JSON list of C-alpha atoms in Angstrom, two decimals:
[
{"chain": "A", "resi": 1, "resn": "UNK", "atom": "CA", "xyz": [-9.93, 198.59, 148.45]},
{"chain": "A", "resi": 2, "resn": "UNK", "atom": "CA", "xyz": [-12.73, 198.53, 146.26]},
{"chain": "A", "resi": 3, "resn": "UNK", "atom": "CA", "xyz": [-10.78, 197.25, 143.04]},
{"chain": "A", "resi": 4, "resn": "UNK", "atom": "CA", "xyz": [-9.49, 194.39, 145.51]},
{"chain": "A", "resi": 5, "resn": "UNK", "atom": "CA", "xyz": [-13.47, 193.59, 146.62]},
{"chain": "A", "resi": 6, "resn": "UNK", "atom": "CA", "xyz": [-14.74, 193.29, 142.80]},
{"chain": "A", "resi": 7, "resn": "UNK", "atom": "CA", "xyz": [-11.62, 190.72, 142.07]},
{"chain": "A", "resi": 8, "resn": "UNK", "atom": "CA", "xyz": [-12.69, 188.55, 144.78]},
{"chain": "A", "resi": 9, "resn": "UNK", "atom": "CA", "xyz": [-16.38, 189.00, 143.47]},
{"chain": "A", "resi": 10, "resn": "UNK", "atom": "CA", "xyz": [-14.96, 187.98, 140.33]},
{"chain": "A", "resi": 11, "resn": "UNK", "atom": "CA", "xyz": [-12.66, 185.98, 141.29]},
{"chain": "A", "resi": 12, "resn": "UNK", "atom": "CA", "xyz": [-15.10, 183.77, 143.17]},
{"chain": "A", "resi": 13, "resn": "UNK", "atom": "CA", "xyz": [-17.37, 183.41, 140.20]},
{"chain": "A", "resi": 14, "resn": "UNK", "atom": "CA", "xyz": [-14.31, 182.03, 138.47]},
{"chain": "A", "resi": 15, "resn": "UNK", "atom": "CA", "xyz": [-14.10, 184.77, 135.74]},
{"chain": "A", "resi": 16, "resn": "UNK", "atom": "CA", "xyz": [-10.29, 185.59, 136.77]},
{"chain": "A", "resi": 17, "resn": "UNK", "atom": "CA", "xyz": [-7.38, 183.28, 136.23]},
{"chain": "A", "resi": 18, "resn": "UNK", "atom": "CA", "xyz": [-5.25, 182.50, 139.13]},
{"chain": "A", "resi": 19, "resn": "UNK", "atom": "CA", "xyz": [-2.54, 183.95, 136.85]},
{"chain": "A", "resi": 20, "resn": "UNK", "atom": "CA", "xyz": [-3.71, 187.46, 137.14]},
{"chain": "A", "resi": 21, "resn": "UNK", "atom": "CA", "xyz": [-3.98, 188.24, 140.87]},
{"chain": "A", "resi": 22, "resn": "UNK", "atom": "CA", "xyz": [-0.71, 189.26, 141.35]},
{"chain": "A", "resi": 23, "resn": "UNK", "atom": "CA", "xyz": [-1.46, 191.80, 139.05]},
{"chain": "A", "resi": 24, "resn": "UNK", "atom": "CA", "xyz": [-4.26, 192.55, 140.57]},
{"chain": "A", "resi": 25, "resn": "UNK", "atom": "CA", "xyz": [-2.71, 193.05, 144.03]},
{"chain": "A", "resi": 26, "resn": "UNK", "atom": "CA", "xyz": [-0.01, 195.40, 142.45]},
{"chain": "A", "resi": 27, "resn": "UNK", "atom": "CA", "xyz": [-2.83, 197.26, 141.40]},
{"chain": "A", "resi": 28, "resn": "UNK", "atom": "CA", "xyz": [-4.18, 196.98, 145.17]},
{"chain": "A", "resi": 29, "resn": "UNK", "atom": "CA", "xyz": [-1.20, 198.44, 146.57]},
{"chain": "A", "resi": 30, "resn": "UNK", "atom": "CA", "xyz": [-0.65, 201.38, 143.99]},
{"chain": "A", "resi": 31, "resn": "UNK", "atom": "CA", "xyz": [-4.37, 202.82, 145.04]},
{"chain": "A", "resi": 32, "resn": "UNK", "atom": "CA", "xyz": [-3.29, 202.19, 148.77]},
{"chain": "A", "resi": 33, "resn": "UNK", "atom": "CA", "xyz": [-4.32, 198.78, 150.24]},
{"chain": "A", "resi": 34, "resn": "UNK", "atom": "CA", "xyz": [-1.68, 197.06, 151.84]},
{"chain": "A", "resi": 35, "resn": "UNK", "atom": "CA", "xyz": [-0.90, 194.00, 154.14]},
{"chain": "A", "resi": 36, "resn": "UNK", "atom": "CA", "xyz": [2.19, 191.73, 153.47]},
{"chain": "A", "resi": 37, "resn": "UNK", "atom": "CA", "xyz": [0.80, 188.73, 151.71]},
{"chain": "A", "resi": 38, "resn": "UNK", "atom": "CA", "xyz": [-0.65, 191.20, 149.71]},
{"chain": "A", "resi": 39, "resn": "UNK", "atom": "CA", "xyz": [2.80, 192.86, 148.63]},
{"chain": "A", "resi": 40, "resn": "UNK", "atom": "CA", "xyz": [4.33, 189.14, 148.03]},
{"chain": "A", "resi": 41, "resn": "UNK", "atom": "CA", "xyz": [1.60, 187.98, 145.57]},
{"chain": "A", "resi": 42, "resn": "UNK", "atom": "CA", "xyz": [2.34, 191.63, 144.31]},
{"chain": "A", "resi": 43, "resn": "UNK", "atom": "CA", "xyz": [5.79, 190.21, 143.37]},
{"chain": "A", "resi": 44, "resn": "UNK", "atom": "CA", "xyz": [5.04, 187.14, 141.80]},
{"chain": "A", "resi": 45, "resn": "UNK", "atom": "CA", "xyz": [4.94, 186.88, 138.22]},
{"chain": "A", "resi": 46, "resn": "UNK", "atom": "CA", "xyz": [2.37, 185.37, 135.63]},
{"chain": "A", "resi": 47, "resn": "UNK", "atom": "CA", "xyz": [4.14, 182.27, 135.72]},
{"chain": "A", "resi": 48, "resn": "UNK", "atom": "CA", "xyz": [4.26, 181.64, 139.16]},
{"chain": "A", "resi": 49, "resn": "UNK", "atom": "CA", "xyz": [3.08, 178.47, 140.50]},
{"chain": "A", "resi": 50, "resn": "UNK", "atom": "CA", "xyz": [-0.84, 178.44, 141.21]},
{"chain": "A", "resi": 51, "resn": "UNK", "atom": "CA", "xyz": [-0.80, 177.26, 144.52]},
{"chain": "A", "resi": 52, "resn": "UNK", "atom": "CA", "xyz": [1.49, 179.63, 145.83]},
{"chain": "A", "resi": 53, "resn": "UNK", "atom": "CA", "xyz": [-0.54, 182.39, 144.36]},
{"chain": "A", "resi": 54, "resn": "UNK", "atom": "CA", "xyz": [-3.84, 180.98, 145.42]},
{"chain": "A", "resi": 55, "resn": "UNK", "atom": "CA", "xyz": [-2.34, 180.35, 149.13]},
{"chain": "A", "resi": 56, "resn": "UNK", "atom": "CA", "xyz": [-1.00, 183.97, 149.30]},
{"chain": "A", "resi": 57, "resn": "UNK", "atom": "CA", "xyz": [-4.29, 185.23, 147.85]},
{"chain": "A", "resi": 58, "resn": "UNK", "atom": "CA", "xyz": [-6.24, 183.97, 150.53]},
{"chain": "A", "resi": 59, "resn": "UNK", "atom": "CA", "xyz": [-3.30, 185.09, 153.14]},
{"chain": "A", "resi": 60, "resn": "UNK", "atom": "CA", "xyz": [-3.92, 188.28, 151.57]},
{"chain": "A", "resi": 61, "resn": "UNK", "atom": "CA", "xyz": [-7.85, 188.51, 152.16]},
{"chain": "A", "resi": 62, "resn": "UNK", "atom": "CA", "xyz": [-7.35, 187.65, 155.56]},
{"chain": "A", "resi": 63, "resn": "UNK", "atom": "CA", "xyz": [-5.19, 189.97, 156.82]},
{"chain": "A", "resi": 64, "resn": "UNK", "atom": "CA", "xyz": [-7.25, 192.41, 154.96]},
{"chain": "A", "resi": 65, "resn": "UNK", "atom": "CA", "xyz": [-10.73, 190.89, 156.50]},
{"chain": "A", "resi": 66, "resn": "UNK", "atom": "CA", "xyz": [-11.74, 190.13, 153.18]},
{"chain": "A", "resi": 67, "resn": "UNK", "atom": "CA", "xyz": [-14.35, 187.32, 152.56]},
{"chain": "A", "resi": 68, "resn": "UNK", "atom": "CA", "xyz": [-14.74, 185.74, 149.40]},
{"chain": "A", "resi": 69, "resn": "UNK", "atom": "CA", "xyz": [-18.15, 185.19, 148.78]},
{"chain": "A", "resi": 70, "resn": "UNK", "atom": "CA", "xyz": [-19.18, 181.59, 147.70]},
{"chain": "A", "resi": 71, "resn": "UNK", "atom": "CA", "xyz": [-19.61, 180.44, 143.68]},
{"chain": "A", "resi": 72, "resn": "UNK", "atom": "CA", "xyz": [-23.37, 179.97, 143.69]},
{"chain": "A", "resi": 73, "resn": "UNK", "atom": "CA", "xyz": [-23.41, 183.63, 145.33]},
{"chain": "A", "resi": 74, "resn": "UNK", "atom": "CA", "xyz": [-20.84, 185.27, 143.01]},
{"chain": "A", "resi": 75, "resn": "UNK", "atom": "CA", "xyz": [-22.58, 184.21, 139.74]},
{"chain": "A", "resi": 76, "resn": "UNK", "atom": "CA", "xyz": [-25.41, 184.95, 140.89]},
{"chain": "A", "resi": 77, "resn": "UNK", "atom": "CA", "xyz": [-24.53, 188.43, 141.88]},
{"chain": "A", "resi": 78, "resn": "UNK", "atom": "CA", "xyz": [-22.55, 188.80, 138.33]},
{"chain": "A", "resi": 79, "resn": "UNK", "atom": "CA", "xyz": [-25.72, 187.26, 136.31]},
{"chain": "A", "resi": 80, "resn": "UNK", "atom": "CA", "xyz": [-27.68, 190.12, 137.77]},
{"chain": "A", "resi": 81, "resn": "UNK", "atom": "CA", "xyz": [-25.20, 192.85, 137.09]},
{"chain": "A", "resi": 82, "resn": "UNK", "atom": "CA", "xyz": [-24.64, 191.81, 133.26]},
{"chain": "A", "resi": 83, "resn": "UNK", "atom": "CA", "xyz": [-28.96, 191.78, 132.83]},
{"chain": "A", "resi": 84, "resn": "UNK", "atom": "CA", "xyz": [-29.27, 194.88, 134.47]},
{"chain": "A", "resi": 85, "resn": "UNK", "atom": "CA", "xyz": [-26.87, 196.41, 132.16]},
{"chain": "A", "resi": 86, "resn": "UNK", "atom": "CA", "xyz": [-28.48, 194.92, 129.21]},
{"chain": "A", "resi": 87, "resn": "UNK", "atom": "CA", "xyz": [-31.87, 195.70, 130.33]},
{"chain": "A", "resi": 88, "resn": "UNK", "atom": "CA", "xyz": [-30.83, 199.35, 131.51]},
{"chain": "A", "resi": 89, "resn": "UNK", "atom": "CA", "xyz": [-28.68, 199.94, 127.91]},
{"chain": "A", "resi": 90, "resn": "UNK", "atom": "CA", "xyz": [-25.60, 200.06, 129.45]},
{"chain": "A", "resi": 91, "resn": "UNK", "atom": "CA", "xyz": [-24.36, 196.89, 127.07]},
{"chain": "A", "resi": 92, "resn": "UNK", "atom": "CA", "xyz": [-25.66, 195.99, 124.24]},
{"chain": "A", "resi": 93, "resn": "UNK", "atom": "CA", "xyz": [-26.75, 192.00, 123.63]},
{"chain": "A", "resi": 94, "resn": "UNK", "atom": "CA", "xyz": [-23.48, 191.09, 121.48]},
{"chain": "A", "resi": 95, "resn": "UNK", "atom": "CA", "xyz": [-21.54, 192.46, 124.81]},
{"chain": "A", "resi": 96, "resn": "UNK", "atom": "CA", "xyz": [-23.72, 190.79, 127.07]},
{"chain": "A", "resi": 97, "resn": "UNK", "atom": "CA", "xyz": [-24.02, 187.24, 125.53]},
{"chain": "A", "resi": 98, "resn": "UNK", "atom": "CA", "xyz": [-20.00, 187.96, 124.82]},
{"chain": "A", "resi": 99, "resn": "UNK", "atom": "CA", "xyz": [-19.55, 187.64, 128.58]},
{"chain": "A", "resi": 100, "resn": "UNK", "atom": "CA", "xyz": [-22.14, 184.75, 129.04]},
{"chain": "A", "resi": 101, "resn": "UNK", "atom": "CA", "xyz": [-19.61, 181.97, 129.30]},
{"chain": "A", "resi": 102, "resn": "UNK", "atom": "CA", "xyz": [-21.00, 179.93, 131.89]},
{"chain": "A", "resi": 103, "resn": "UNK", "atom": "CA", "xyz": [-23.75, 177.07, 130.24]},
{"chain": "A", "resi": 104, "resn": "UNK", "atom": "CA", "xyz": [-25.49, 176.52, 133.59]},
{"chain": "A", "resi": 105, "resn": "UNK", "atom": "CA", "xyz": [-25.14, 175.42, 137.23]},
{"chain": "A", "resi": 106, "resn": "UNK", "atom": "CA", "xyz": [-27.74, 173.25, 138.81]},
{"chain": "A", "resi": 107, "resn": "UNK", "atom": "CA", "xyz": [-28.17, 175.81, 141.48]},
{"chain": "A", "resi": 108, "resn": "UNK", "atom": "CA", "xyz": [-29.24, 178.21, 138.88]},
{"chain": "A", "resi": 109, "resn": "UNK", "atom": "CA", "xyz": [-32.64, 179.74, 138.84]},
{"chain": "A", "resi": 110, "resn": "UNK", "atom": "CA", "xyz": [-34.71, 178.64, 135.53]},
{"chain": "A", "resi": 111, "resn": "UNK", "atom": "CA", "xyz": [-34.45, 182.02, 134.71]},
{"chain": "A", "resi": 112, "resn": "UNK", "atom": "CA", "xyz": [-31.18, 182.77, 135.23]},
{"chain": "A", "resi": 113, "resn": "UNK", "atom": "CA", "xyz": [-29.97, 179.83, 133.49]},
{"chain": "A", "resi": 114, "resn": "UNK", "atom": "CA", "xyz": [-32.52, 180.45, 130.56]},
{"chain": "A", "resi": 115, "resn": "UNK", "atom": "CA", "xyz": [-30.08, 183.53, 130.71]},
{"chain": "A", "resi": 116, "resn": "UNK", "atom": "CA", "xyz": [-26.44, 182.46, 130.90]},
{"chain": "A", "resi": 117, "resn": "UNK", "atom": "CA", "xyz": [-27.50, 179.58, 128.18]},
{"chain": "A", "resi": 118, "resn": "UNK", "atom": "CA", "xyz": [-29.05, 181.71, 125.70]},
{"chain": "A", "resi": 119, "resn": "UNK", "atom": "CA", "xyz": [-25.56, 183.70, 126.17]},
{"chain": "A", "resi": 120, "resn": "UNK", "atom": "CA", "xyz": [-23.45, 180.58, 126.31]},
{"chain": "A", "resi": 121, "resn": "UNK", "atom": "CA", "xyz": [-24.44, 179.50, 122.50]},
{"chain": "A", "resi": 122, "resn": "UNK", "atom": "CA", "xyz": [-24.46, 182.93, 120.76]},
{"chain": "A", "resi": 123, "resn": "UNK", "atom": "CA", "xyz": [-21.50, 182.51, 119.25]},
{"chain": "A", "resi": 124, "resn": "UNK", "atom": "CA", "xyz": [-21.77, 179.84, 117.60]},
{"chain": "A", "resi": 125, "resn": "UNK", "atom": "CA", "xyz": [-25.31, 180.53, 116.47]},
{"chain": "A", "resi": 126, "resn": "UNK", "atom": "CA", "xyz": [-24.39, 184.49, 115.36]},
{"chain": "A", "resi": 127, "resn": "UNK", "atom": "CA", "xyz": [-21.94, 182.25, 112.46]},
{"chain": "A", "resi": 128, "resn": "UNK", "atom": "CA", "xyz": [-24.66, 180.98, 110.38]},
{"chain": "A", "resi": 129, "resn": "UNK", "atom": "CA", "xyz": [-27.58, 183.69, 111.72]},
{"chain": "A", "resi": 130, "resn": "UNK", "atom": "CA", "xyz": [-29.58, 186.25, 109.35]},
{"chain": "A", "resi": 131, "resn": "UNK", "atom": "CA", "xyz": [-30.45, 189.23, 110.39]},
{"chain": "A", "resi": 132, "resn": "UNK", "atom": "CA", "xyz": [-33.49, 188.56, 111.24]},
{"chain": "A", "resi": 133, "resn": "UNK", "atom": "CA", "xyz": [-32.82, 185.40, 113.50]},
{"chain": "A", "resi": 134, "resn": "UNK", "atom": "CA", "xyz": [-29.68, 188.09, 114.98]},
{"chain": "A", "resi": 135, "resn": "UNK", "atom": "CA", "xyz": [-32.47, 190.44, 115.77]},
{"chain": "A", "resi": 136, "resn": "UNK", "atom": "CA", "xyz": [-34.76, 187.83, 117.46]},
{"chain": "A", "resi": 137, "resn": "UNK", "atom": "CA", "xyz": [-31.87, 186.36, 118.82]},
{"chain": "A", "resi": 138, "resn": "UNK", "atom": "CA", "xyz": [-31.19, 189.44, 121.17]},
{"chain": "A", "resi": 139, "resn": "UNK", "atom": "CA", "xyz": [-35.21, 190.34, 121.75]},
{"chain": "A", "resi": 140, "resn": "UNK", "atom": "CA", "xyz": [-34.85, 186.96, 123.11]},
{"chain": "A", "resi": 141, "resn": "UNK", "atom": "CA", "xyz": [-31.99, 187.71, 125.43]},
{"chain": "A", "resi": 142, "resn": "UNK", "atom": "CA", "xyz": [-33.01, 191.03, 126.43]},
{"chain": "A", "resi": 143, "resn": "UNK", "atom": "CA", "xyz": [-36.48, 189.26, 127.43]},
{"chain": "A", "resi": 144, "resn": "UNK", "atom": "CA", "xyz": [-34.38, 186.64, 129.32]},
{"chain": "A", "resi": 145, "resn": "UNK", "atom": "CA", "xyz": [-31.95, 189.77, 130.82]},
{"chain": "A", "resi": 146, "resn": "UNK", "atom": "CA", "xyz": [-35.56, 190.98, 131.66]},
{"chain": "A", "resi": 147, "resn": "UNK", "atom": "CA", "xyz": [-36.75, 188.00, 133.49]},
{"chain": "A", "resi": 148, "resn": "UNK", "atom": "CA", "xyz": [-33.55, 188.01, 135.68]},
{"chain": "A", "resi": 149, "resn": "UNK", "atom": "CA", "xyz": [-33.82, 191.67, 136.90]},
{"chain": "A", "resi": 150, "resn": "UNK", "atom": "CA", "xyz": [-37.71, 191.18, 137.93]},
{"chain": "A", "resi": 151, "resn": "UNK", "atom": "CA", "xyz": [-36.56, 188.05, 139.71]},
{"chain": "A", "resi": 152, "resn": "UNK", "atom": "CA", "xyz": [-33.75, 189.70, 141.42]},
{"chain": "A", "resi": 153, "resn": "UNK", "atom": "CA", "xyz": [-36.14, 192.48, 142.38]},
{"chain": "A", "resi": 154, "resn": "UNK", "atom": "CA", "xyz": [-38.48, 189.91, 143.81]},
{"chain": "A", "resi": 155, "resn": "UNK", "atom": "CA", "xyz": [-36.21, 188.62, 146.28]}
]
């Protein structure tokens, strides 16, 4: 079940496609989890229509008692993991800012959107970037990873 709970984690934080959940529920049902909508979104394929994979999604968390949590909540809660890994060396900054793809939500604390920005623009900042500005670059986001985790810990 638990491969099923971090896809609706992710899910709700918008960081999977609509496309992949049937793939995801086959994956569900080959480690044991099993209800019928479940099995049906199992069978579509990638090119299903969206609606009728979003419809049997849901179908499928609720016969499973499965509650997705909300956006603000799910970013939140994936913000925090991706800093914690950063700060704890678990990912290294170039991972971490690689995953960064959100710019910001108004709901965002200052720090965690001092965060998910600084990871938003490294790309196109590591193209014309010494080494020097690279290095400062991820001191910087390891400082705003940082921030994050004490915040988190605060709460």
């Amino acid at each position: 079940m638990e491969v099923l709970r971090e896809a609706v984690w992710r899910q709700a934080a918008g960081l999977v496609y609509p496309e992949e959940l049937p793939t995801i529920a086959a994956e569900a049902l080959a480690r044991g989890v099993d209800s019928p909508a479940l099995r049906e979104l199992a069978g579509l394929g990638r090119g299903s229509d969206t609606t009728e994979i979003r419809d049997l999604y849901l179908a499928a968390l609720e016969e499973l008692g499965i509650s997705a949590p909300s956006i603000e909540v799910a970013v939140r809660r994936w913000l925090r993991d991706l800093a914690d890994a950063l700060v704890s060396g678990r990912m290294s900054a170039t991972e971490a800012a690689g995953k960064l793809v959100l710019p910001g939500e108004a709901w965002m604390t200052e720090k965690e959107f001092g965060f998910a920005h600084l990871g938003y623009y490294q790309e196109e900042f590591a193209d014309f970037a010494s080494a020097e500005q690279v290095s400062e670059y991820e001191n910087d986001l390891r400082e705003a990873a940082q921030a994050v985790v004490d915040e988190a810990a605060a709460v």
